[in-house]
Short mmCIF file of C-alpha atoms in Angstrom, two decimals:
data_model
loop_
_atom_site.label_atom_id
_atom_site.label_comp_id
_atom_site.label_asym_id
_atom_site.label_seq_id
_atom_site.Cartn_x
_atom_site.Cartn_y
_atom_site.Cartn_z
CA UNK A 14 6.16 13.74 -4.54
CA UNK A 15 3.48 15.15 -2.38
CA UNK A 16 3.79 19.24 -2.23
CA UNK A 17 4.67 18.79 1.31
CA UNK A 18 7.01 16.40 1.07
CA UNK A 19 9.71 18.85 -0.05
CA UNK A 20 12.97 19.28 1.89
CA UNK A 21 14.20 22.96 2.81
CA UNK A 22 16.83 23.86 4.66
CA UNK A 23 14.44 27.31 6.29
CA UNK A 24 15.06 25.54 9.46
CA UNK A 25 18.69 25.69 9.24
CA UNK A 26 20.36 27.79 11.87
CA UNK A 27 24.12 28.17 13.05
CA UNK A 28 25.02 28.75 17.12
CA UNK A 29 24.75 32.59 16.58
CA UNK A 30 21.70 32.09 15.46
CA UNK A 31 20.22 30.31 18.30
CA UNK A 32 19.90 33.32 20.67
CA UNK A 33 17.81 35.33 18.32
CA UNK A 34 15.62 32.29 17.98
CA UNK A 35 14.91 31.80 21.82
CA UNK A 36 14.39 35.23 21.79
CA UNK A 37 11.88 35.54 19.11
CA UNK A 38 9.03 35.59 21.39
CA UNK A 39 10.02 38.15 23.71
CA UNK A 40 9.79 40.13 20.23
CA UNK A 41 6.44 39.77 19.74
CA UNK A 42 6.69 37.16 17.52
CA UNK A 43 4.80 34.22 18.96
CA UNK A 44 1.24 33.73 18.38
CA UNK A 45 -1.18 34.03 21.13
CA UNK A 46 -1.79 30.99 23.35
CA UNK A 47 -4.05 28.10 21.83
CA UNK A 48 -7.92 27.82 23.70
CA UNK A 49 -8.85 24.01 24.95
CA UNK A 50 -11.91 24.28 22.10
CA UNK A 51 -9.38 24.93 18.96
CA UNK A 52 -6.76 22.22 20.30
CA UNK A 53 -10.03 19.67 20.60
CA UNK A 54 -10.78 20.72 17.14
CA UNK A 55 -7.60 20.33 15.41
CA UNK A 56 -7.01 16.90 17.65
CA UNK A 57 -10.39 15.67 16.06
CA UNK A 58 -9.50 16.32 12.88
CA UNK A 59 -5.93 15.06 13.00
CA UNK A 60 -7.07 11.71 13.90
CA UNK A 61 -10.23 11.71 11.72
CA UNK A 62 -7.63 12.07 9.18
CA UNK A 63 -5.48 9.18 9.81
CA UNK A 64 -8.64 7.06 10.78
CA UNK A 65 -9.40 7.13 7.00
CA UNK A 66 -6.28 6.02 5.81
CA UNK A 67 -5.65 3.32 9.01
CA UNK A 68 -8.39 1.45 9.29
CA UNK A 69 -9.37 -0.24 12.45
CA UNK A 70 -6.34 0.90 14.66
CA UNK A 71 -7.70 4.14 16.33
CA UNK A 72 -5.57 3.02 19.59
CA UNK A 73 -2.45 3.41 16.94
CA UNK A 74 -3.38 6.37 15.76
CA UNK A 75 -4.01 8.37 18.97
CA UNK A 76 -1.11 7.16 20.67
CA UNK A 77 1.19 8.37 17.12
CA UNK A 78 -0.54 12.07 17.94
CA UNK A 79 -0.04 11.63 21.56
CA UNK A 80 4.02 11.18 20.71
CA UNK A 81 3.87 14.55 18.39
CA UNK A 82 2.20 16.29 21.02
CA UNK A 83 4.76 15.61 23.69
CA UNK A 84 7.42 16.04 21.18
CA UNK A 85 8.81 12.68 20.91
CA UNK A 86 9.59 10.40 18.44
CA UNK A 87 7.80 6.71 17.73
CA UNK A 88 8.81 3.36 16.40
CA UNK A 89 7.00 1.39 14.78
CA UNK A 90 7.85 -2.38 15.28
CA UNK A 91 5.95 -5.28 13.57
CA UNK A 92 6.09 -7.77 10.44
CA UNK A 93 6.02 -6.31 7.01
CA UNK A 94 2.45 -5.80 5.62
CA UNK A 95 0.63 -4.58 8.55
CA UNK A 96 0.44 -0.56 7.94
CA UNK A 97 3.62 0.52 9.54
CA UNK A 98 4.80 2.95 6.91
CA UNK A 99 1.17 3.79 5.93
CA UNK A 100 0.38 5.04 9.43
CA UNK A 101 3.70 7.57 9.43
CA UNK A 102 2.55 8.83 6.00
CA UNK A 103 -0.65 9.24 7.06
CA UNK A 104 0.25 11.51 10.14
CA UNK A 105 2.57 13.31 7.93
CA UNK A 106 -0.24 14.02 5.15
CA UNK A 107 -2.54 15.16 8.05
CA UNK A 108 0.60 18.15 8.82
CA UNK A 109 1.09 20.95 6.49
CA UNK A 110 4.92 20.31 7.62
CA UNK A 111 8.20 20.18 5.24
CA UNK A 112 8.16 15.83 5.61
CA UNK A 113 11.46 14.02 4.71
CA UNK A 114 11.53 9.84 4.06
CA UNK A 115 14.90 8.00 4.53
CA UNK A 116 15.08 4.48 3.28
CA UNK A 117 17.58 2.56 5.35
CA UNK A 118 19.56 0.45 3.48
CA UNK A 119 23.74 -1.15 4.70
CA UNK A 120 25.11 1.44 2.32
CA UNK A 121 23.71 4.20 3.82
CA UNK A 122 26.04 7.18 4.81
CA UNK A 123 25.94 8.98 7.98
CA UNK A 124 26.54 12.13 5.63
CA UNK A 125 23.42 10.96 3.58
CA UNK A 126 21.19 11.70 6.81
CA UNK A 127 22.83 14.84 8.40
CA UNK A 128 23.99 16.39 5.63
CA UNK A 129 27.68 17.47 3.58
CA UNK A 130 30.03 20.29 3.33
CA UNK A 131 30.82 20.83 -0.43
CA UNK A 132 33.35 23.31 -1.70
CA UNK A 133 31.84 26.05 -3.92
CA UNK A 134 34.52 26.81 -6.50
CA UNK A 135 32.73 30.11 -7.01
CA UNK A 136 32.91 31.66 -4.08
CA UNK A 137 36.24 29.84 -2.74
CA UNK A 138 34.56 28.28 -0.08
CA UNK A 139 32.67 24.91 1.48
CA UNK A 140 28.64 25.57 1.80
CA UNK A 141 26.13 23.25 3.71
CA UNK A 142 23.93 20.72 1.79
CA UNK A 143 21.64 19.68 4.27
CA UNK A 144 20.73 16.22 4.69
CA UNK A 145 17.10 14.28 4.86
CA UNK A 146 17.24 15.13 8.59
CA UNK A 147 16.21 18.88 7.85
CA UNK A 148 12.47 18.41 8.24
CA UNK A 149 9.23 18.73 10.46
CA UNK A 150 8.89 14.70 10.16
CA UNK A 151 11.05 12.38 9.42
CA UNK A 152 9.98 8.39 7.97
CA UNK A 153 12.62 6.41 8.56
CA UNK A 154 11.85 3.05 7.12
CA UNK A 155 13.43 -0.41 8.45
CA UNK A 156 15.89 1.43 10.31
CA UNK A 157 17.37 -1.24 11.60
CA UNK A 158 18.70 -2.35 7.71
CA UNK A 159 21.34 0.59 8.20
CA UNK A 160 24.94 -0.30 10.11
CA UNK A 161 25.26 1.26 13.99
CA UNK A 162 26.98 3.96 12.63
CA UNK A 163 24.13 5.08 10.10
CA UNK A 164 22.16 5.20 13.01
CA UNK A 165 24.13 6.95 15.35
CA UNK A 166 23.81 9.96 13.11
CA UNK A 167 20.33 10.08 14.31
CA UNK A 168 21.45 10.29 18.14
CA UNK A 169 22.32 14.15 18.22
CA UNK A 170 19.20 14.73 16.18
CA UNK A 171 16.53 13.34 18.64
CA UNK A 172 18.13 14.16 21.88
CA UNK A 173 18.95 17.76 20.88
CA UNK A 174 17.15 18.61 17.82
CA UNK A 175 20.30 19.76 16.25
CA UNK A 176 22.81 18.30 13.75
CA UNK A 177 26.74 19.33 14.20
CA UNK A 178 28.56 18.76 10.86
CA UNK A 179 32.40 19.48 10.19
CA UNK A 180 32.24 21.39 13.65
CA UNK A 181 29.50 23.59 13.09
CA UNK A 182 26.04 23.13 14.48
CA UNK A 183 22.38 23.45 12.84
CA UNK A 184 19.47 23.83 14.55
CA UNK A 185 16.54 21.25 13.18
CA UNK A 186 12.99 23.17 12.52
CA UNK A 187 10.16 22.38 15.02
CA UNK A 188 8.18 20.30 15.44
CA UNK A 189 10.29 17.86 15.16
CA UNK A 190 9.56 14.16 15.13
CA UNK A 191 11.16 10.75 13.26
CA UNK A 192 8.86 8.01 12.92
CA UNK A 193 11.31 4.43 12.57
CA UNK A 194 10.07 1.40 11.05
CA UNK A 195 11.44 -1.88 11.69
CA UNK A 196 10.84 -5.80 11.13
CA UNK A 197 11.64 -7.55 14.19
CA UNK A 198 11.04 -11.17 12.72
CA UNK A 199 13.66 -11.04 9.71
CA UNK A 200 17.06 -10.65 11.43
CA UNK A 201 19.22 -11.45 8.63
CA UNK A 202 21.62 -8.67 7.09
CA UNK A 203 20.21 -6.02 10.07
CA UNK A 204 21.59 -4.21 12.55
CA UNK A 205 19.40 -4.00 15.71
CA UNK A 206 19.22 -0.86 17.42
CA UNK A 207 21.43 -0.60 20.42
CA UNK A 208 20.05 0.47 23.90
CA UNK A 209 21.31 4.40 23.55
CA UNK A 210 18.88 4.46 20.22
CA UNK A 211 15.87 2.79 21.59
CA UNK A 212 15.88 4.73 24.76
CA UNK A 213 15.43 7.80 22.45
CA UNK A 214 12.23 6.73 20.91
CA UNK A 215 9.33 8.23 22.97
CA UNK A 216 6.87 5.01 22.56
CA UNK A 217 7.13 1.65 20.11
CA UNK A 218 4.12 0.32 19.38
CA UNK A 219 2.76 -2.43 16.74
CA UNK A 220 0.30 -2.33 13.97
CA UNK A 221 -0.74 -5.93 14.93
CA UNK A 222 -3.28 -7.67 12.02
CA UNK A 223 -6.31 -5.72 11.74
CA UNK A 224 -9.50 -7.58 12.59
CA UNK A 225 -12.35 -9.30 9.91
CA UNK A 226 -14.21 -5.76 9.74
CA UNK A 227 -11.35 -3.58 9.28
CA UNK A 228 -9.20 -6.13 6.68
CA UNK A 229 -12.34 -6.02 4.61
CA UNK A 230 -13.50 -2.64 4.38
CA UNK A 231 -9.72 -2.64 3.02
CA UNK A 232 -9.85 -4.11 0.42
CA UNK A 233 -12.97 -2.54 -0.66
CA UNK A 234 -11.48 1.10 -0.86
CA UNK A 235 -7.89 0.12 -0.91
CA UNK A 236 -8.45 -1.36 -4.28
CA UNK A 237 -8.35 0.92 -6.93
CA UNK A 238 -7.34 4.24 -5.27
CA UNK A 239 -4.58 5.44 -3.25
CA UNK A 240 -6.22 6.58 0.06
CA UNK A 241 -3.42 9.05 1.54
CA UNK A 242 -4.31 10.94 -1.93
CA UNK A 243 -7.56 11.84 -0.15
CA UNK A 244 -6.18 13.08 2.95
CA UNK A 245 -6.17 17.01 3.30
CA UNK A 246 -4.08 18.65 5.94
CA UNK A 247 -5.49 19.37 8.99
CA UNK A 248 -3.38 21.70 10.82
CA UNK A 249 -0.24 24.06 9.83
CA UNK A 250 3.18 24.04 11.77
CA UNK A 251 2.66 27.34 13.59
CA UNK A 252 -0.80 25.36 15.06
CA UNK A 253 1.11 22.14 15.84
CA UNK A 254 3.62 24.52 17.72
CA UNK A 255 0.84 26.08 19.66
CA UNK A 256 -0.51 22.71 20.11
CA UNK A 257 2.52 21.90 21.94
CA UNK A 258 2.45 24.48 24.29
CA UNK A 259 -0.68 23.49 25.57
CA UNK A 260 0.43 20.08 26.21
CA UNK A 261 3.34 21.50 27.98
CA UNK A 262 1.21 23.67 30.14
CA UNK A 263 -0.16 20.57 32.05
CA UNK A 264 -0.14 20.21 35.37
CA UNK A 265 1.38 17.85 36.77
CA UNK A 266 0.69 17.62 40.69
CA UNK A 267 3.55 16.24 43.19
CA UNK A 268 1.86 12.94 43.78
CA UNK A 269 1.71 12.11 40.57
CA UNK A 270 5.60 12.77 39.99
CA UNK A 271 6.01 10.45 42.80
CA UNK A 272 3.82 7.57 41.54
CA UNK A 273 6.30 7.85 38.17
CA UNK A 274 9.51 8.01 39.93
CA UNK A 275 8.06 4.85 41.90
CA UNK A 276 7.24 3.10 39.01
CA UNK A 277 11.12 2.95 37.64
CA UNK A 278 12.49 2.27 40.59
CA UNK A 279 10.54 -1.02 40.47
CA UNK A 280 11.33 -1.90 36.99
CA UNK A 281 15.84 -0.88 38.62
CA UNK A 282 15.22 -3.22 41.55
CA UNK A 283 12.97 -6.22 39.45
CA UNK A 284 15.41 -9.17 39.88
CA UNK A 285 13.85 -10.50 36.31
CA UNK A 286 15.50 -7.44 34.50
CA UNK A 287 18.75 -6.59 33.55
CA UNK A 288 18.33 -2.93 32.25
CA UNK A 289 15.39 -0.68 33.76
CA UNK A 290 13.61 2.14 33.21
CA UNK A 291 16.28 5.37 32.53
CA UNK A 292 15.71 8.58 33.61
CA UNK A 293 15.16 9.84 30.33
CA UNK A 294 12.28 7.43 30.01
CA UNK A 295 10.46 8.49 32.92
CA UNK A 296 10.88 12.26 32.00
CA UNK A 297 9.56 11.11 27.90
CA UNK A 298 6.20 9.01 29.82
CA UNK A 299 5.16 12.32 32.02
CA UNK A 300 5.54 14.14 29.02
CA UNK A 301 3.77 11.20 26.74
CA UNK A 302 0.83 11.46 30.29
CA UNK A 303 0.81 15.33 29.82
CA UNK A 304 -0.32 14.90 26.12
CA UNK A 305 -2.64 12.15 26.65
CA UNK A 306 -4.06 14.23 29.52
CA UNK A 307 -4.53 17.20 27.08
CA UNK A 308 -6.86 14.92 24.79
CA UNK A 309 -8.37 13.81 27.16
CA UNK A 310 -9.53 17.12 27.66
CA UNK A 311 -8.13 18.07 30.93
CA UNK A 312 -5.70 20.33 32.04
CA UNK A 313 -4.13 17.78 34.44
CA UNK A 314 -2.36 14.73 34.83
CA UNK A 315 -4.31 11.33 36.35
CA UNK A 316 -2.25 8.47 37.73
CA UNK A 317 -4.30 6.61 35.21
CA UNK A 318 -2.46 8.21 32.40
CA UNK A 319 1.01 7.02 33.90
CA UNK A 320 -0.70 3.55 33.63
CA UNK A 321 -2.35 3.27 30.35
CA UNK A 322 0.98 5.24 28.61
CA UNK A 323 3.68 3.12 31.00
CA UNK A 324 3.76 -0.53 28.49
CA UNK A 325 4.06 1.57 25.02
CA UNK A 326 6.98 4.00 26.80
CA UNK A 327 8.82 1.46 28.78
CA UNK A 328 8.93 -1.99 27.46
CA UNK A 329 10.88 -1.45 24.86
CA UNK A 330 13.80 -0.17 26.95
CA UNK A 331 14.12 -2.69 29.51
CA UNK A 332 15.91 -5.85 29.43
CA UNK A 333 14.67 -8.93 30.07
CA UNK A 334 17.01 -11.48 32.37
CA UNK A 335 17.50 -14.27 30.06
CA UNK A 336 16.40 -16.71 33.04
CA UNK A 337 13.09 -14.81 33.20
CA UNK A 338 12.87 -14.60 29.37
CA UNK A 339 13.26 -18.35 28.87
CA UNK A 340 10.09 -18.91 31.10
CA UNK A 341 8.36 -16.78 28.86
CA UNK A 342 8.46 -13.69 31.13
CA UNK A 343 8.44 -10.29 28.64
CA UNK A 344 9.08 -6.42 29.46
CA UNK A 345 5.37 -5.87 29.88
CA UNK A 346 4.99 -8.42 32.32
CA UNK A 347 6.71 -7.42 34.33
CA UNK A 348 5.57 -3.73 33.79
CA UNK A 349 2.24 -4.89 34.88
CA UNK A 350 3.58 -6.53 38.24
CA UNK A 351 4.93 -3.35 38.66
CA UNK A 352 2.10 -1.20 38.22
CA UNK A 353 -0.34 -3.55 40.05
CA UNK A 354 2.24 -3.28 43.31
CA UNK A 355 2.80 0.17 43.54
CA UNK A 356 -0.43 2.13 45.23
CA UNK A 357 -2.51 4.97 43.22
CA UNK A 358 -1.50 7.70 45.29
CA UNK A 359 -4.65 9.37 46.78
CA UNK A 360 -3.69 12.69 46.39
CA UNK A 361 -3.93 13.14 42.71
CA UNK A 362 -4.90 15.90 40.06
CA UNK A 363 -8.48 15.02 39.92
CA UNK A 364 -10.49 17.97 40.46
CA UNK A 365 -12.76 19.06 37.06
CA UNK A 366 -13.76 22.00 38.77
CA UNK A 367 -10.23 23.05 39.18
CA UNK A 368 -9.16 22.54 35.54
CA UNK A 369 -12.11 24.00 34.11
CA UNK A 370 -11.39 27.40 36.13
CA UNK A 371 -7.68 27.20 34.40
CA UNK A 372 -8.92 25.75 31.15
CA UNK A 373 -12.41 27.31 30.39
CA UNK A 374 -14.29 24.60 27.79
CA UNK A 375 -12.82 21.81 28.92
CA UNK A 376 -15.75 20.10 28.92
CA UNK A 377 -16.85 20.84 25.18
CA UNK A 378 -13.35 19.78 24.52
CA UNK A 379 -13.51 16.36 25.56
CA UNK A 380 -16.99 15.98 24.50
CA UNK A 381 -15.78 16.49 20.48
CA UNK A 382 -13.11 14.58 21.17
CA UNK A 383 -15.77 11.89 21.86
CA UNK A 384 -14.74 11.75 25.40
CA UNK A 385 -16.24 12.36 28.75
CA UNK A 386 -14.33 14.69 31.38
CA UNK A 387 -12.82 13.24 34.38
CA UNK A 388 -13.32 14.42 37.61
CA UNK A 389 -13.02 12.54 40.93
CA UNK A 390 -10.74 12.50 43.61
CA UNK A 391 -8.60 15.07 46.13
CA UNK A 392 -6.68 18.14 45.48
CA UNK A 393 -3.19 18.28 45.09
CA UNK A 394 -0.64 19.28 47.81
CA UNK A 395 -0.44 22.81 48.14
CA UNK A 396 -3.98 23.11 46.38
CA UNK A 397 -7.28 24.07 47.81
CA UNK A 398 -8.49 20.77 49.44
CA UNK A 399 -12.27 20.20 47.44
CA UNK A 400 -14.80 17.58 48.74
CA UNK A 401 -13.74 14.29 47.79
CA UNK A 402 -15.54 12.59 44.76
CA UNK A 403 -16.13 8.43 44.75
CA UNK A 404 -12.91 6.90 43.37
CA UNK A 405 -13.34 6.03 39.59
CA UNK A 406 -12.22 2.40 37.78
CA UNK A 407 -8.89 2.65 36.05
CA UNK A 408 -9.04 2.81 32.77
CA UNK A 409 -7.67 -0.92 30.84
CA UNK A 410 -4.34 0.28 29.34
CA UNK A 411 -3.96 1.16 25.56
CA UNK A 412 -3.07 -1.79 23.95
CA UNK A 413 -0.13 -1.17 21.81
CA UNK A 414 -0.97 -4.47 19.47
CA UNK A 415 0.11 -7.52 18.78
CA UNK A 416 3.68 -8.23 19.58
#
């Protein structure tokens, strides 16, 4: 087992706990805020990381770190072979974070996940064992092998990063993120996820078959060595953490808000879907925009971000009609109808100069993130109106692979 991959229970608190842990940084205890030049840094390095290990899917691997960053949690659906499980480990070797690995199987106990009381004959009374649950990141593989009520143990977990056991509640350490596996073409002897668990999951995406470059340069190096053994960590929990904060210090202006709320309304009212976009999914995509913004190197949220982000967030919780599906008609589809009826609004987040007063380096950042910095367009409402810039091309949305 890798030295990281140990389980602790450090991040184990009860409810009277709680209040000393919200209020640990009005004690001096948090770390000062994280510059725009160290978050491009560690960014770089994260995905440098995983691009060693994953080769040819760089779209995979930034939209896995875009799902940390907004503090989500990512499944990974595709046929067995393609780098699934290999991509999780690989963002968990690139995070010097306690990492956890649940193998789903029918026999798997609810108590196996979150944890069991046990009576201590010692001291005449029942102690906490915590379960697999209890880490930074969790791999849970073919979770869809384990019955509905294996994986409802999860629920409480990714909604409210706590586990409740025999009555008592435990806080879950942070960062916190489970990265599920599943096989969506072998349907015997599994359970598929209901709609309350897949509306959890931040973004799904799929490996999809690397292409003749990549497959070959794998089996070159993929031969005789093991190539997560190679990977180094690349940044501590305490600078994930701060990472976070950064990405939740995005602005996000009131036209861009708009253009989201928009968007699910579509996907409610689309007579070729049964089940739209929830709430909760349009709250996980600004976050899942706010992170993508941040790697992007900007301290602001584009309308552009709500597009490339909306396929990977949304398609996997809507519902196809079952007229619409039987001419062939799929979640994205009708995602992109949506997205190519709804206008860009013109009063959008788009002003560099802006950010880079907020953000100083900005521009440095993106540039070692291999990016250039965005900057056309108006101010926001309720911002200081700057000269309007020639309106850029939208960006082709990220391609979550092959489906």
């Amino acid at each position: 087992m890798h030295p990281r991959e140990t389980l602790t229970a450090a991040g184990i608190s009860r409810p009277s706990q709680l209040e000393s842990t919200a209020s640990a940084s009005q004690n001096g205890q948090k770390s000062a805020p994280m510059g725009s030049e160290r978050f491009a840094e560690l960014s770089r390095d994260i995905m440098a990381a995983m691009n060693t290990v994953i080769d040819g899917k760089g779209e995979a691997v930034e939209l896995a770190l875009t799902v940390l960053l907004a503090r989500g949690h990512l499944l990974l659906e595709d046929v067995p072979g393609v780098g699934k499980t290999l991509l999780a480990k690989a963002l968990a070797r690139t995070l010097d974070c306690s990492v956890s690995r649940i193998q789903f199987t029918p026999d798997l106990l609810p108590s196996d996940i979150t944890g069991v009381s046990i009576y201590n004959q010692s001291e005449q009374s029942f102690e906490f064992r915590p379960g697999a649950i209890f880490a930074n990141l969790v791999i849970g593989d073919e979770i869809n092998r384990a019955s509905a009520k294996t994986q409802s143990a999860l629920l409480e977990s990714m909604e409210e990063h706590q586990v409740t056991v025999d009555g008592m509640s435990y806080r879950l350490q942070e960062p916190f993120m489970v990265i599920a596996t599943q096989n969506p073409i072998e349907m015997e002897g599994t359970y598929p996820l209901p709609e309350a668990q897949r509306d959890r999951f931040m973004a799904r995406i799929s490996m999809g078959y690397p292409d003749t470059a990549a497959e070959l340069a794998m089996l070159e190096t993929h031969q005789s060595v093991n190539p997560l053994d190679a990977v180094q960590a690349a940044a501590s929990s305490a600078e994930v953490a701060a990472m976070l904060d950064v990405v939740a210090a995005t602005h996000v202006s009131a036209a861009v808000k708009e253009y989201t709320v928009a968007l699910g309304q579509a996907t409610r009212a689309s007579a070729q879907l049964r089940l739209g976009a929830s709430p909760r999914a349009l709250l996980q995509l600004l976050r899942a925009a706010k992170a993508s913004a941040a790697l992007a190197g900007r301290g602001f949220v584009l309308p552009d971000d709500i597009r490339d982000l909306a396929e990977p967030v949304l398609a996997h919780r809507l519902i196809v009609e079952r007229r619409a599906a039987g001419t062939g008609t799929t979640a994205a589809d009708v995602i992109a109808d949506a997205l190519a009826r709804i206008p860009v609004p013109a009063q959008a987040a788009r002003s560099a100069v802006a950010a880079q007063a907020a953000r100083p380096g900005v521009a440095g950042a993106s540039a070692r993130l291999g990016r250039a910095p965005e900057s056309a367009g108006t101010a926001t409402q309720g911002a200081p109106v700057r000269p309007a810039q020639p309106p850029q091309p939208a960006r082709p949305p990220v391609q979550p692979g092959a489906r």
